[in-house]
mmCIF file of C-alpha atoms in Angstrom:
data_model
loop_
_atom_site.group_PDB
_atom_site.id
_atom_site.type_symbol
_atom_site.label_atom_id
_atom_site.label_comp_id
_atom_site.label_asym_id
_atom_site.label_seq_id
_atom_site.Cartn_x
_atom_site.Cartn_y
_atom_site.Cartn_z
ATOM 1 C CA MET N 19 -22.881 21.967 -7.124
ATOM 2 C CA ALA N 20 -20.324 21.609 -9.378
ATOM 3 C CA THR N 21 -16.752 20.332 -8.053
ATOM 4 C CA GLU N 22 -13.749 22.318 -8.707
ATOM 5 C CA LEU N 23 -9.894 20.660 -8.692
ATOM 6 C CA VAL N 24 -8.154 23.617 -6.390
ATOM 7 C CA THR N 25 -4.468 23.467 -6.112
ATOM 8 C CA ALA N 26 -1.983 24.751 -3.194
ATOM 9 C CA ILE N 27 1.487 25.090 -4.080
ATOM 10 C CA PHE N 28 4.271 24.597 -0.929
ATOM 11 C CA ALA N 29 7.733 25.158 -0.669
ATOM 12 C CA ARG N 30 7.934 21.932 1.133
ATOM 13 C CA ARG N 31 6.323 18.329 0.872
ATOM 14 C CA GLU N 32 6.045 18.095 4.795
ATOM 15 C CA VAL N 33 4.063 21.559 4.925
ATOM 16 C CA LEU N 34 2.095 20.273 2.740
ATOM 17 C CA SER N 35 0.812 17.704 4.463
ATOM 18 C CA ARG N 36 0.426 19.463 7.058
ATOM 19 C CA ALA N 37 -2.335 21.386 5.430
ATOM 20 C CA LEU N 38 -3.684 18.340 3.984
ATOM 21 C CA ASP N 39 -4.319 17.000 7.406
ATOM 22 C CA HIS N 40 -5.618 20.686 8.167
ATOM 23 C CA LEU N 41 -7.888 20.944 5.739
ATOM 24 C CA SER N 42 -9.310 17.023 6.450
ATOM 25 C CA ASN N 43 -10.460 18.068 9.722
ATOM 26 C CA LEU N 44 -13.089 20.999 8.437
ATOM 27 C CA PRO N 45 -16.263 19.306 9.193
ATOM 28 C CA ASP N 46 -17.980 22.405 6.537
ATOM 29 C CA LEU N 47 -15.346 22.046 3.886
ATOM 30 C CA LYS N 48 -16.098 18.382 1.242
ATOM 31 C CA LEU N 49 -12.860 17.120 0.002
ATOM 32 C CA TYR N 50 -13.831 14.600 -2.115
ATOM 33 C CA ARG N 51 -10.025 14.008 -3.386
ATOM 34 C CA ALA N 52 -6.360 15.307 -2.723
ATOM 35 C CA VAL N 53 -3.463 14.274 -4.892
ATOM 36 C CA VAL N 54 0.130 15.034 -4.155
ATOM 37 C CA ILE N 55 2.655 16.324 -6.802
ATOM 38 C CA ALA N 56 5.975 17.329 -6.051
ATOM 39 C CA LYS N 57 9.454 17.674 -7.434
ATOM 40 C CA THR N 58 12.769 16.128 -5.571
ATOM 41 C CA LYS N 59 16.067 17.618 -5.001
ATOM 42 C CA THR N 60 16.706 15.401 -8.286
ATOM 43 C CA ASP N 61 14.395 17.353 -10.336
ATOM 44 C CA ARG N 62 11.996 14.068 -9.928
ATOM 45 C CA THR N 63 8.324 14.106 -9.867
ATOM 46 C CA ILE N 64 6.521 12.854 -7.404
ATOM 47 C CA VAL N 65 2.487 11.850 -8.036
ATOM 48 C CA VAL N 66 0.831 10.778 -5.095
ATOM 49 C CA ASP N 67 -2.580 9.326 -5.507
ATOM 50 C CA ASP N 68 -5.797 7.470 -4.488
ATOM 51 C CA GLU N 69 -6.627 6.186 -8.365
ATOM 52 C CA ILE N 70 -6.167 2.873 -8.459
ATOM 53 C CA ARG N 71 -3.609 1.526 -11.509
ATOM 54 C CA GLY N 72 -4.547 -0.404 -14.012
ATOM 55 C CA GLU N 73 -1.752 -3.487 -12.354
ATOM 56 C CA GLU N 74 -3.485 -2.951 -9.242
ATOM 57 C CA ALA N 75 -6.546 -3.725 -10.247
ATOM 58 C CA GLY N 76 -5.170 -6.383 -12.525
ATOM 59 C CA ILE N 77 -4.212 -7.991 -9.541
ATOM 60 C CA PHE N 78 -7.213 -7.433 -7.344
ATOM 61 C CA GLY N 79 -9.254 -9.114 -10.076
ATOM 62 C CA GLY N 80 -6.705 -11.739 -10.276
ATOM 63 C CA ILE N 81 -7.080 -12.566 -6.884
ATOM 64 C CA ALA N 82 -10.586 -12.409 -6.823
ATOM 65 C CA GLY N 83 -11.084 -14.637 -9.639
ATOM 66 C CA ALA N 84 -8.676 -17.044 -8.254
ATOM 67 C CA VAL N 85 -10.709 -17.075 -4.998
ATOM 68 C CA ILE N 86 -14.112 -17.762 -7.215
ATOM 69 C CA GLY N 87 -12.787 -19.857 -9.532
ATOM 70 C CA ALA N 88 -11.644 -22.450 -7.157
ATOM 71 C CA ILE N 89 -14.568 -22.454 -4.790
ATOM 72 C CA GLY N 90 -17.009 -22.817 -7.389
ATOM 73 C CA LEU N 91 -14.481 -25.864 -8.810
ATOM 74 C CA GLY N 92 -14.350 -27.229 -6.046
ATOM 75 C CA VAL N 93 -17.939 -27.449 -4.517
ATOM 76 C CA THR N 94 -19.562 -28.438 -8.438
ATOM 77 C CA MET N 95 -16.386 -31.801 -8.536
ATOM 78 C CA TYR N 96 -17.569 -32.434 -4.462
ATOM 79 C CA ASN N 97 -21.439 -32.173 -5.730
ATOM 80 C CA ALA N 98 -20.302 -34.427 -8.195
ATOM 81 C CA ALA N 99 -19.502 -36.858 -6.169
ATOM 82 C CA ALA N 100 -15.314 -37.066 -7.238
ATOM 83 C CA THR N 101 -14.395 -39.653 -5.175
ATOM 84 C CA ASP N 102 -10.365 -39.080 -6.118
ATOM 85 C CA LEU N 103 -8.846 -36.378 -4.580
ATOM 86 C CA LEU N 104 -6.236 -35.426 -7.222
ATOM 87 C CA VAL N 105 -9.274 -34.918 -9.269
ATOM 88 C CA GLU N 106 -11.284 -32.478 -7.116
ATOM 89 C CA LEU N 107 -7.657 -30.687 -6.206
ATOM 90 C CA GLY N 108 -6.866 -30.639 -10.140
ATOM 91 C CA ALA N 109 -10.167 -29.493 -10.708
ATOM 92 C CA ILE N 110 -9.350 -26.402 -7.770
ATOM 93 C CA LEU N 111 -6.778 -25.442 -9.069
ATOM 94 C CA ALA N 112 -7.699 -25.526 -12.859
ATOM 95 C CA GLY N 113 -11.443 -22.966 -11.476
ATOM 96 C CA ALA N 114 -8.053 -21.191 -9.329
ATOM 97 C CA ILE N 115 -6.126 -20.422 -12.734
ATOM 98 C CA GLY N 116 -8.973 -19.921 -14.888
ATOM 99 C CA GLY N 117 -10.514 -17.553 -12.610
ATOM 100 C CA GLY N 118 -7.585 -15.709 -11.784
ATOM 101 C CA VAL N 119 -6.953 -15.478 -15.077
ATOM 102 C CA VAL N 120 -10.093 -13.799 -16.083
ATOM 103 C CA GLY N 121 -10.048 -11.675 -13.132
ATOM 104 C CA PHE N 122 -6.935 -10.270 -13.815
ATOM 105 C CA ILE N 123 -8.112 -9.314 -17.337
ATOM 106 C CA VAL N 124 -11.569 -7.933 -16.268
ATOM 107 C CA GLY N 125 -9.643 -6.173 -13.544
ATOM 108 C CA ARG N 126 -7.412 -4.291 -16.125
ATOM 109 C CA VAL N 127 -9.703 -3.650 -18.526
ATOM 110 C CA VAL N 128 -12.014 -1.881 -15.806
ATOM 111 C CA SER N 129 -9.292 0.413 -14.789
ATOM 112 C CA LEU N 130 -8.504 1.572 -18.168
ATOM 113 C CA LEU N 131 -11.979 2.647 -18.881
ATOM 114 C CA VAL N 132 -12.714 4.367 -15.733
ATOM 115 C CA ASP N 133 -9.614 5.736 -15.747
ATOM 116 C CA ASN N 134 -9.513 9.402 -16.227
ATOM 117 C CA ARG N 135 -6.746 10.968 -18.365
ATOM 118 C CA LYS N 136 -7.717 14.558 -19.055
ATOM 119 C CA ARG N 137 -6.712 14.679 -15.242
ATOM 120 C CA SER N 138 -3.621 13.088 -15.602
ATOM 121 C CA VAL N 139 -2.791 15.096 -18.434
ATOM 122 C CA GLN N 140 -3.483 17.910 -15.947
ATOM 123 C CA PHE N 141 -1.393 16.936 -13.130
ATOM 124 C CA ASP N 142 2.243 16.433 -15.651
ATOM 125 C CA ALA N 143 1.306 19.943 -17.112
ATOM 126 C CA LEU N 144 1.282 21.478 -13.110
ATOM 127 C CA ALA N 145 4.323 19.067 -12.189
ATOM 128 C CA GLU N 146 6.419 20.570 -15.202
ATOM 129 C CA ARG N 147 5.566 24.325 -13.535
ATOM 130 C CA LEU N 148 6.854 23.318 -9.856
ATOM 131 C CA ASN N 149 10.566 24.446 -8.802
ATOM 132 C CA THR N 150 12.426 21.664 -7.299
ATOM 133 C CA GLU N 151 11.445 20.803 -3.790
ATOM 134 C CA GLN N 152 7.975 22.534 -4.531
ATOM 135 C CA ALA N 153 4.891 20.263 -3.892
ATOM 136 C CA ALA N 154 1.158 21.418 -4.934
ATOM 137 C CA LEU N 155 -1.624 19.577 -3.322
ATOM 138 C CA VAL N 156 -4.707 19.186 -5.521
ATOM 139 C CA MET N 157 -8.450 19.007 -4.058
ATOM 140 C CA GLU N 158 -11.262 18.439 -5.517
ATOM 141 C CA LEU N 159 -13.707 20.550 -4.326
ATOM 142 C CA ASP N 160 -17.349 21.851 -3.940
ATOM 143 C CA PHE N 161 -16.972 25.385 -5.757
ATOM 144 C CA THR N 162 -18.334 28.805 -4.369
ATOM 145 C CA PRO N 163 -16.897 32.106 -5.089
ATOM 146 C CA LYS N 164 -16.156 32.962 -1.628
ATOM 147 C CA LEU N 165 -13.684 28.913 -1.687
ATOM 148 C CA LEU N 166 -10.163 30.700 -2.713
ATOM 149 C CA ASP N 167 -10.648 33.343 -0.014
ATOM 150 C CA ARG N 168 -11.659 30.741 2.640
ATOM 151 C CA LEU N 169 -8.881 28.369 1.452
ATOM 152 C CA ARG N 170 -6.152 31.155 1.516
ATOM 153 C CA LYS N 171 -7.501 32.181 5.625
ATOM 154 C CA GLU N 172 -7.053 28.228 6.151
ATOM 155 C CA LEU N 173 -3.870 27.639 5.172
ATOM 156 C CA GLU N 174 -2.095 31.131 6.124
ATOM 157 C CA SER N 175 -0.409 29.772 8.980
ATOM 158 C CA TYR N 176 0.863 27.108 6.553
ATOM 159 C CA ARG N 177 2.528 29.708 3.972
ATOM 160 C CA PRO N 178 1.177 28.535 0.400
ATOM 161 C CA GLU N 179 3.016 30.279 -2.212
ATOM 162 C CA ARG N 180 0.085 30.110 -5.137
ATOM 163 C CA ILE N 181 -3.945 29.214 -4.298
ATOM 164 C CA SER N 182 -5.691 28.953 -7.371
ATOM 165 C CA LEU N 183 -7.954 26.776 -9.365
ATOM 166 C CA LEU N 184 -5.477 24.228 -11.549
ATOM 167 C CA SER N 185 -6.562 25.362 -14.705
ATOM 168 C CA GLU N 186 -4.925 28.931 -13.760
ATOM 169 C CA VAL N 187 -1.992 27.502 -12.399
ATOM 170 C CA ILE N 188 -1.342 25.913 -15.533
ATOM 171 C CA ALA N 189 -2.553 28.462 -17.986
ATOM 172 C CA ALA N 190 0.200 31.047 -16.312
ATOM 173 C CA ARG N 191 3.565 30.128 -14.763
ATOM 174 C CA VAL N 192 4.456 29.443 -11.563
ATOM 175 C CA ARG N 193 8.100 31.596 -11.052
ATOM 176 C CA ARG N 194 11.424 29.373 -12.037
#
């Protein structure tokens, strides 16, 4: 079954979070991913996403690399029967620094290769169409012909302003 990006636009973020909570608890609705895009009173755009950014991946990779490098060189020096404590501590420090740098670079490169730029462009286009204080919930769901009708029914009490495919929202103008 193919997945689609579906958008539900709400007047306020608070309502959106309750609607997302409701949808997340439905056992027969497979929600693969959800992104919240909102406009503040100052017309600033906020995007809350579950994707790991390059900086985050680099930091994680750097920490993991530092730990692995320190342990690796520490064990190597210990097995080489280094009797000088300063030499062994220097090797652990060098391993941590070298491993941290390599891990940081690898983490950033991998996150940039995996990053989905097309979605980012779509989210920017959606953000441009939102009014001040509006919030959009973008969900990746298994698409069926009856999905939009079901979402409209499930979210009726939360009063969404619009529920449709993301591509339709981007193509059309949300009321200004």
